[in-house]
Amino acid sequence: MSPRLQKIDFELRDSNNRTAGDFAEKIVIKHEIGELNKNYSKMVNKVEQVSLKDDTLGYDVLSFDFDGSEKHIEVKAVRNIPAITFRFFISENEITIARKDKNYHLYIVFDYLSETPFIYKMPNPFANKIPGVTIDPIKYLVTVRIKK
């Protein structure tokens, strides 16, 4: 007997992913504010969820290092606890910007629905090769111009 095929509700999946991402971004903002309150409290009010205003920036949260330099944080949400491997999707725009952005950071929020989510802070995997990280292109945008 062959496996049963299922119709995928892409709108529902995208909506769920946006909700998860928003939730994880709020966790990161709370974390960043807590870190800045320890050593650099004058920057706390400047931490911002920029993804709500502009999708083209290539990152989700604007925060700051203790020296005052900007941190551009891309946030990914993973429902489960950390495992040996995990996967996430990233857009071509996000990769393009990350490759050029010296202030880019990637935070993976694991178990984001729990009382104790875990934030894995990853060095920029798009600017430098990192052992154990593979980036595979899996989507393509096809534009067709019909001559009239």
PDB file of C-alpha atoms in Angstrom:
ATOM      1  CA  MET A   1       0.000   0.000   0.000  1.00  0.00           C
ATOM      2  CA  SER A   2       1.452   3.392  -0.968  1.00  0.00           C
ATOM      3  CA  PRO A   3       1.626   6.307   1.471  1.00  0.00           C
ATOM      4  CA  ARG A   4      -1.460   8.458   1.559  1.00  0.00           C
ATOM      5  CA  LEU A   5      -1.021  11.915   0.098  1.00  0.00           C
ATOM      6  CA  GLN A   6      -2.414  14.904   1.918  1.00  0.00           C
ATOM      7  CA  LYS A   7      -3.329  18.338   0.678  1.00  0.00           C
ATOM      8  CA  ILE A   8      -1.219  20.982   2.393  1.00  0.00           C
ATOM      9  CA  ASP A   9      -2.971  24.117   3.590  1.00  0.00           C
ATOM     10  CA  PHE A  10      -0.194  26.572   2.728  1.00  0.00           C
ATOM     11  CA  GLU A  11      -2.097  29.593   4.058  1.00  0.00           C
ATOM     12  CA  LEU A  12      -2.561  27.942   7.449  1.00  0.00           C
ATOM     13  CA  ARG A  13       1.068  26.811   7.527  1.00  0.00           C
ATOM     14  CA  ASP A  14       2.295  30.318   6.669  1.00  0.00           C
ATOM     15  CA  SER A  15       0.001  31.863   9.280  1.00  0.00           C
ATOM     16  CA  ASN A  16       1.266  29.431  11.935  1.00  0.00           C
ATOM     17  CA  ASN A  17       4.878  30.175  10.967  1.00  0.00           C
ATOM     18  CA  ARG A  18       4.290  33.936  11.235  1.00  0.00           C
ATOM     19  CA  THR A  19       2.687  33.499  14.661  1.00  0.00           C
ATOM     20  CA  ALA A  20       5.574  31.307  15.861  1.00  0.00           C
ATOM     21  CA  GLY A  21       8.130  33.778  14.503  1.00  0.00           C
ATOM     22  CA  ASP A  22       6.431  36.715  16.190  1.00  0.00           C
ATOM     23  CA  PHE A  23       6.306  34.808  19.476  1.00  0.00           C
ATOM     24  CA  ALA A  24      10.006  33.890  19.248  1.00  0.00           C
ATOM     25  CA  GLU A  25      10.951  37.474  18.353  1.00  0.00           C
ATOM     26  CA  LYS A  26       9.241  38.708  21.520  1.00  0.00           C
ATOM     27  CA  ILE A  27      11.237  36.155  23.545  1.00  0.00           C
ATOM     28  CA  VAL A  28      14.464  37.465  21.982  1.00  0.00           C
ATOM     29  CA  ILE A  29      13.495  41.078  22.705  1.00  0.00           C
ATOM     30  CA  LYS A  30      12.853  40.228  26.363  1.00  0.00           C
ATOM     31  CA  HIS A  31      16.215  38.420  26.497  1.00  0.00           C
ATOM     32  CA  GLU A  32      18.106  41.296  24.868  1.00  0.00           C
ATOM     33  CA  ILE A  33      16.525  43.857  27.194  1.00  0.00           C
ATOM     34  CA  GLY A  34      17.539  41.700  30.166  1.00  0.00           C
ATOM     35  CA  GLU A  35      21.126  41.484  28.910  1.00  0.00           C
ATOM     36  CA  LEU A  36      21.349  45.210  28.219  1.00  0.00           C
ATOM     37  CA  ASN A  37      19.905  46.037  31.648  1.00  0.00           C
ATOM     38  CA  LYS A  38      22.931  44.302  33.193  1.00  0.00           C
ATOM     39  CA  ASN A  39      25.611  46.366  31.462  1.00  0.00           C
ATOM     40  CA  TYR A  40      24.245  48.956  29.053  1.00  0.00           C
ATOM     41  CA  SER A  41      20.797  50.045  30.241  1.00  0.00           C
ATOM     42  CA  LYS A  42      20.736  53.301  28.276  1.00  0.00           C
ATOM     43  CA  MET A  43      20.134  51.275  25.076  1.00  0.00           C
ATOM     44  CA  VAL A  44      17.195  49.215  26.423  1.00  0.00           C
ATOM     45  CA  ASN A  45      14.551  51.543  24.970  1.00  0.00           C
ATOM     46  CA  LYS A  46      16.086  51.249  21.507  1.00  0.00           C
ATOM     47  CA  VAL A  47      15.619  47.469  21.208  1.00  0.00           C
ATOM     48  CA  GLU A  48      12.983  46.997  18.526  1.00  0.00           C
ATOM     49  CA  GLN A  49      11.054  44.307  16.671  1.00  0.00           C
ATOM     50  CA  VAL A  50      11.774  45.774  13.228  1.00  0.00           C
ATOM     51  CA  SER A  51      10.048  42.890  11.416  1.00  0.00           C
ATOM     52  CA  LEU A  52       6.719  44.519  12.271  1.00  0.00           C
ATOM     53  CA  LYS A  53       7.645  47.587  10.207  1.00  0.00           C
ATOM     54  CA  ASP A  54       9.839  46.335   7.371  1.00  0.00           C
ATOM     55  CA  ASP A  55      10.230  42.857   5.875  1.00  0.00           C
ATOM     56  CA  THR A  56      13.087  43.906   3.595  1.00  0.00           C
ATOM     57  CA  LEU A  57      15.733  44.486   6.286  1.00  0.00           C
ATOM     58  CA  GLY A  58      16.771  40.820   6.361  1.00  0.00           C
ATOM     59  CA  TYR A  59      16.547  40.554  10.152  1.00  0.00           C
ATOM     60  CA  ASP A  60      13.827  40.706  12.805  1.00  0.00           C
ATOM     61  CA  VAL A  61      15.180  42.449  15.907  1.00  0.00           C
ATOM     62  CA  LEU A  62      17.403  45.478  16.340  1.00  0.00           C
ATOM     63  CA  SER A  63      19.440  45.325  19.545  1.00  0.00           C
ATOM     64  CA  PHE A  64      22.844  46.490  20.731  1.00  0.00           C
ATOM     65  CA  ASP A  65      26.157  45.115  21.945  1.00  0.00           C
ATOM     66  CA  PHE A  66      27.688  46.446  25.143  1.00  0.00           C
ATOM     67  CA  ASP A  67      29.924  48.757  23.121  1.00  0.00           C
ATOM     68  CA  GLY A  68      26.843  50.423  21.608  1.00  0.00           C
ATOM     69  CA  SER A  69      27.156  48.833  18.163  1.00  0.00           C
ATOM     70  CA  GLU A  70      23.988  47.560  16.533  1.00  0.00           C
ATOM     71  CA  LYS A  71      23.023  43.884  16.519  1.00  0.00           C
ATOM     72  CA  HIS A  72      20.817  42.788  13.629  1.00  0.00           C
ATOM     73  CA  ILE A  73      19.169  39.609  14.855  1.00  0.00           C
ATOM     74  CA  GLU A  74      17.408  37.129  12.598  1.00  0.00           C
ATOM     75  CA  VAL A  75      15.135  34.956  14.756  1.00  0.00           C
ATOM     76  CA  LYS A  76      14.025  31.424  13.940  1.00  0.00           C
ATOM     77  CA  ALA A  77      11.481  29.499  16.010  1.00  0.00           C
ATOM     78  CA  VAL A  78      11.759  25.751  16.619  1.00  0.00           C
ATOM     79  CA  ARG A  79       8.864  24.165  18.484  1.00  0.00           C
ATOM     80  CA  ASN A  80      10.892  21.330  20.039  1.00  0.00           C
ATOM     81  CA  ILE A  81      13.774  21.227  22.482  1.00  0.00           C
ATOM     82  CA  PRO A  82      17.275  21.341  20.963  1.00  0.00           C
ATOM     83  CA  ALA A  83      18.270  18.234  19.059  1.00  0.00           C
ATOM     84  CA  ILE A  84      21.474  17.158  17.364  1.00  0.00           C
ATOM     85  CA  THR A  85      20.212  18.618  14.092  1.00  0.00           C
ATOM     86  CA  PHE A  86      17.471  21.029  13.114  1.00  0.00           C
ATOM     87  CA  ARG A  87      16.332  22.805   9.969  1.00  0.00           C
ATOM     88  CA  PHE A  88      14.837  26.159   9.149  1.00  0.00           C
ATOM     89  CA  PHE A  89      13.949  28.166   6.084  1.00  0.00           C
ATOM     90  CA  ILE A  90      15.511  31.473   5.186  1.00  0.00           C
ATOM     91  CA  SER A  91      14.767  33.750   2.264  1.00  0.00           C
ATOM     92  CA  GLU A  92      17.203  34.753  -0.445  1.00  0.00           C
ATOM     93  CA  ASN A  93      16.921  38.353   0.796  1.00  0.00           C
ATOM     94  CA  GLU A  94      17.852  37.312   4.339  1.00  0.00           C
ATOM     95  CA  ILE A  95      20.914  35.406   3.103  1.00  0.00           C
ATOM     96  CA  THR A  96      22.024  38.227   0.797  1.00  0.00           C
ATOM     97  CA  ILE A  97      21.847  40.762   3.608  1.00  0.00           C
ATOM     98  CA  ALA A  98      23.464  38.422   6.151  1.00  0.00           C
ATOM     99  CA  ARG A  99      26.466  37.865   3.884  1.00  0.00           C
ATOM    100  CA  LYS A 100      27.197  41.609   3.857  1.00  0.00           C
ATOM    101  CA  ASP A 101      26.122  42.559   7.393  1.00  0.00           C
ATOM    102  CA  LYS A 102      28.951  42.556   9.946  1.00  0.00           C
ATOM    103  CA  ASN A 103      26.362  43.112  12.707  1.00  0.00           C
ATOM    104  CA  TYR A 104      24.232  40.092  11.744  1.00  0.00           C
ATOM    105  CA  HIS A 105      23.331  37.516  14.400  1.00  0.00           C
ATOM    106  CA  LEU A 106      21.192  34.388  14.132  1.00  0.00           C
ATOM    107  CA  TYR A 107      19.193  33.334  17.192  1.00  0.00           C
ATOM    108  CA  ILE A 108      17.289  30.051  17.195  1.00  0.00           C
ATOM    109  CA  VAL A 109      14.547  29.936  19.843  1.00  0.00           C
ATOM    110  CA  PHE A 110      13.885  26.315  20.800  1.00  0.00           C
ATOM    111  CA  ASP A 111      10.812  25.170  22.708  1.00  0.00           C
ATOM    112  CA  TYR A 112       9.337  28.663  22.308  1.00  0.00           C
ATOM    113  CA  LEU A 113       5.934  27.662  23.734  1.00  0.00           C
ATOM    114  CA  SER A 114       7.386  26.512  27.052  1.00  0.00           C
ATOM    115  CA  GLU A 115       8.000  28.503  30.218  1.00  0.00           C
ATOM    116  CA  THR A 116      11.737  28.112  29.629  1.00  0.00           C
ATOM    117  CA  PRO A 117      12.582  28.514  25.955  1.00  0.00           C
ATOM    118  CA  PHE A 118      16.223  28.114  24.964  1.00  0.00           C
ATOM    119  CA  ILE A 119      17.959  30.682  22.756  1.00  0.00           C
ATOM    120  CA  TYR A 120      20.845  29.331  20.692  1.00  0.00           C
ATOM    121  CA  LYS A 121      23.029  32.188  19.484  1.00  0.00           C
ATOM    122  CA  MET A 122      24.751  31.158  16.303  1.00  0.00           C
ATOM    123  CA  PRO A 123      27.612  32.891  14.521  1.00  0.00           C
ATOM    124  CA  ASN A 124      26.630  34.196  11.107  1.00  0.00           C
ATOM    125  CA  PRO A 125      26.541  30.999   8.991  1.00  0.00           C
ATOM    126  CA  PHE A 126      26.128  32.976   5.768  1.00  0.00           C
ATOM    127  CA  ALA A 127      29.265  35.126   5.979  1.00  0.00           C
ATOM    128  CA  ASN A 128      31.640  32.337   6.998  1.00  0.00           C
ATOM    129  CA  LYS A 129      31.647  28.586   6.591  1.00  0.00           C
ATOM    130  CA  ILE A 130      30.765  26.884   9.844  1.00  0.00           C
ATOM    131  CA  PRO A 131      31.428  23.151  10.301  1.00  0.00           C
ATOM    132  CA  GLY A 132      28.179  21.203  10.468  1.00  0.00           C
ATOM    133  CA  VAL A 133      26.084  23.848   8.679  1.00  0.00           C
ATOM    134  CA  THR A 134      24.744  23.110   5.208  1.00  0.00           C
ATOM    135  CA  ILE A 135      22.806  25.633   3.141  1.00  0.00           C
ATOM    136  CA  ASP A 136      20.737  24.142   0.324  1.00  0.00           C
ATOM    137  CA  PRO A 137      18.678  26.177  -2.155  1.00  0.00           C
ATOM    138  CA  ILE A 138      15.226  24.594  -2.352  1.00  0.00           C
ATOM    139  CA  LYS A 139      12.956  27.288  -3.788  1.00  0.00           C
ATOM    140  CA  TYR A 140      13.146  29.249  -6.981  1.00  0.00           C
ATOM    141  CA  LEU A 141      11.160  32.221  -8.184  1.00  0.00           C
ATOM    142  CA  VAL A 142      10.111  31.837 -11.791  1.00  0.00           C
ATOM    143  CA  THR A 143       8.977  34.927 -13.682  1.00  0.00           C
ATOM    144  CA  VAL A 144       7.354  34.483 -17.067  1.00  0.00           C
ATOM    145  CA  ARG A 145       6.756  37.400 -19.366  1.00  0.00           C
ATOM    146  CA  ILE A 146       4.162  36.720 -21.994  1.00  0.00           C
ATOM    147  CA  LYS A 147       4.692  38.596 -25.236  1.00  0.00           C
ATOM    148  CA  LYS A 148       1.626  40.363 -26.561  1.00  0.00           C
TER     149      LYS A 148
END
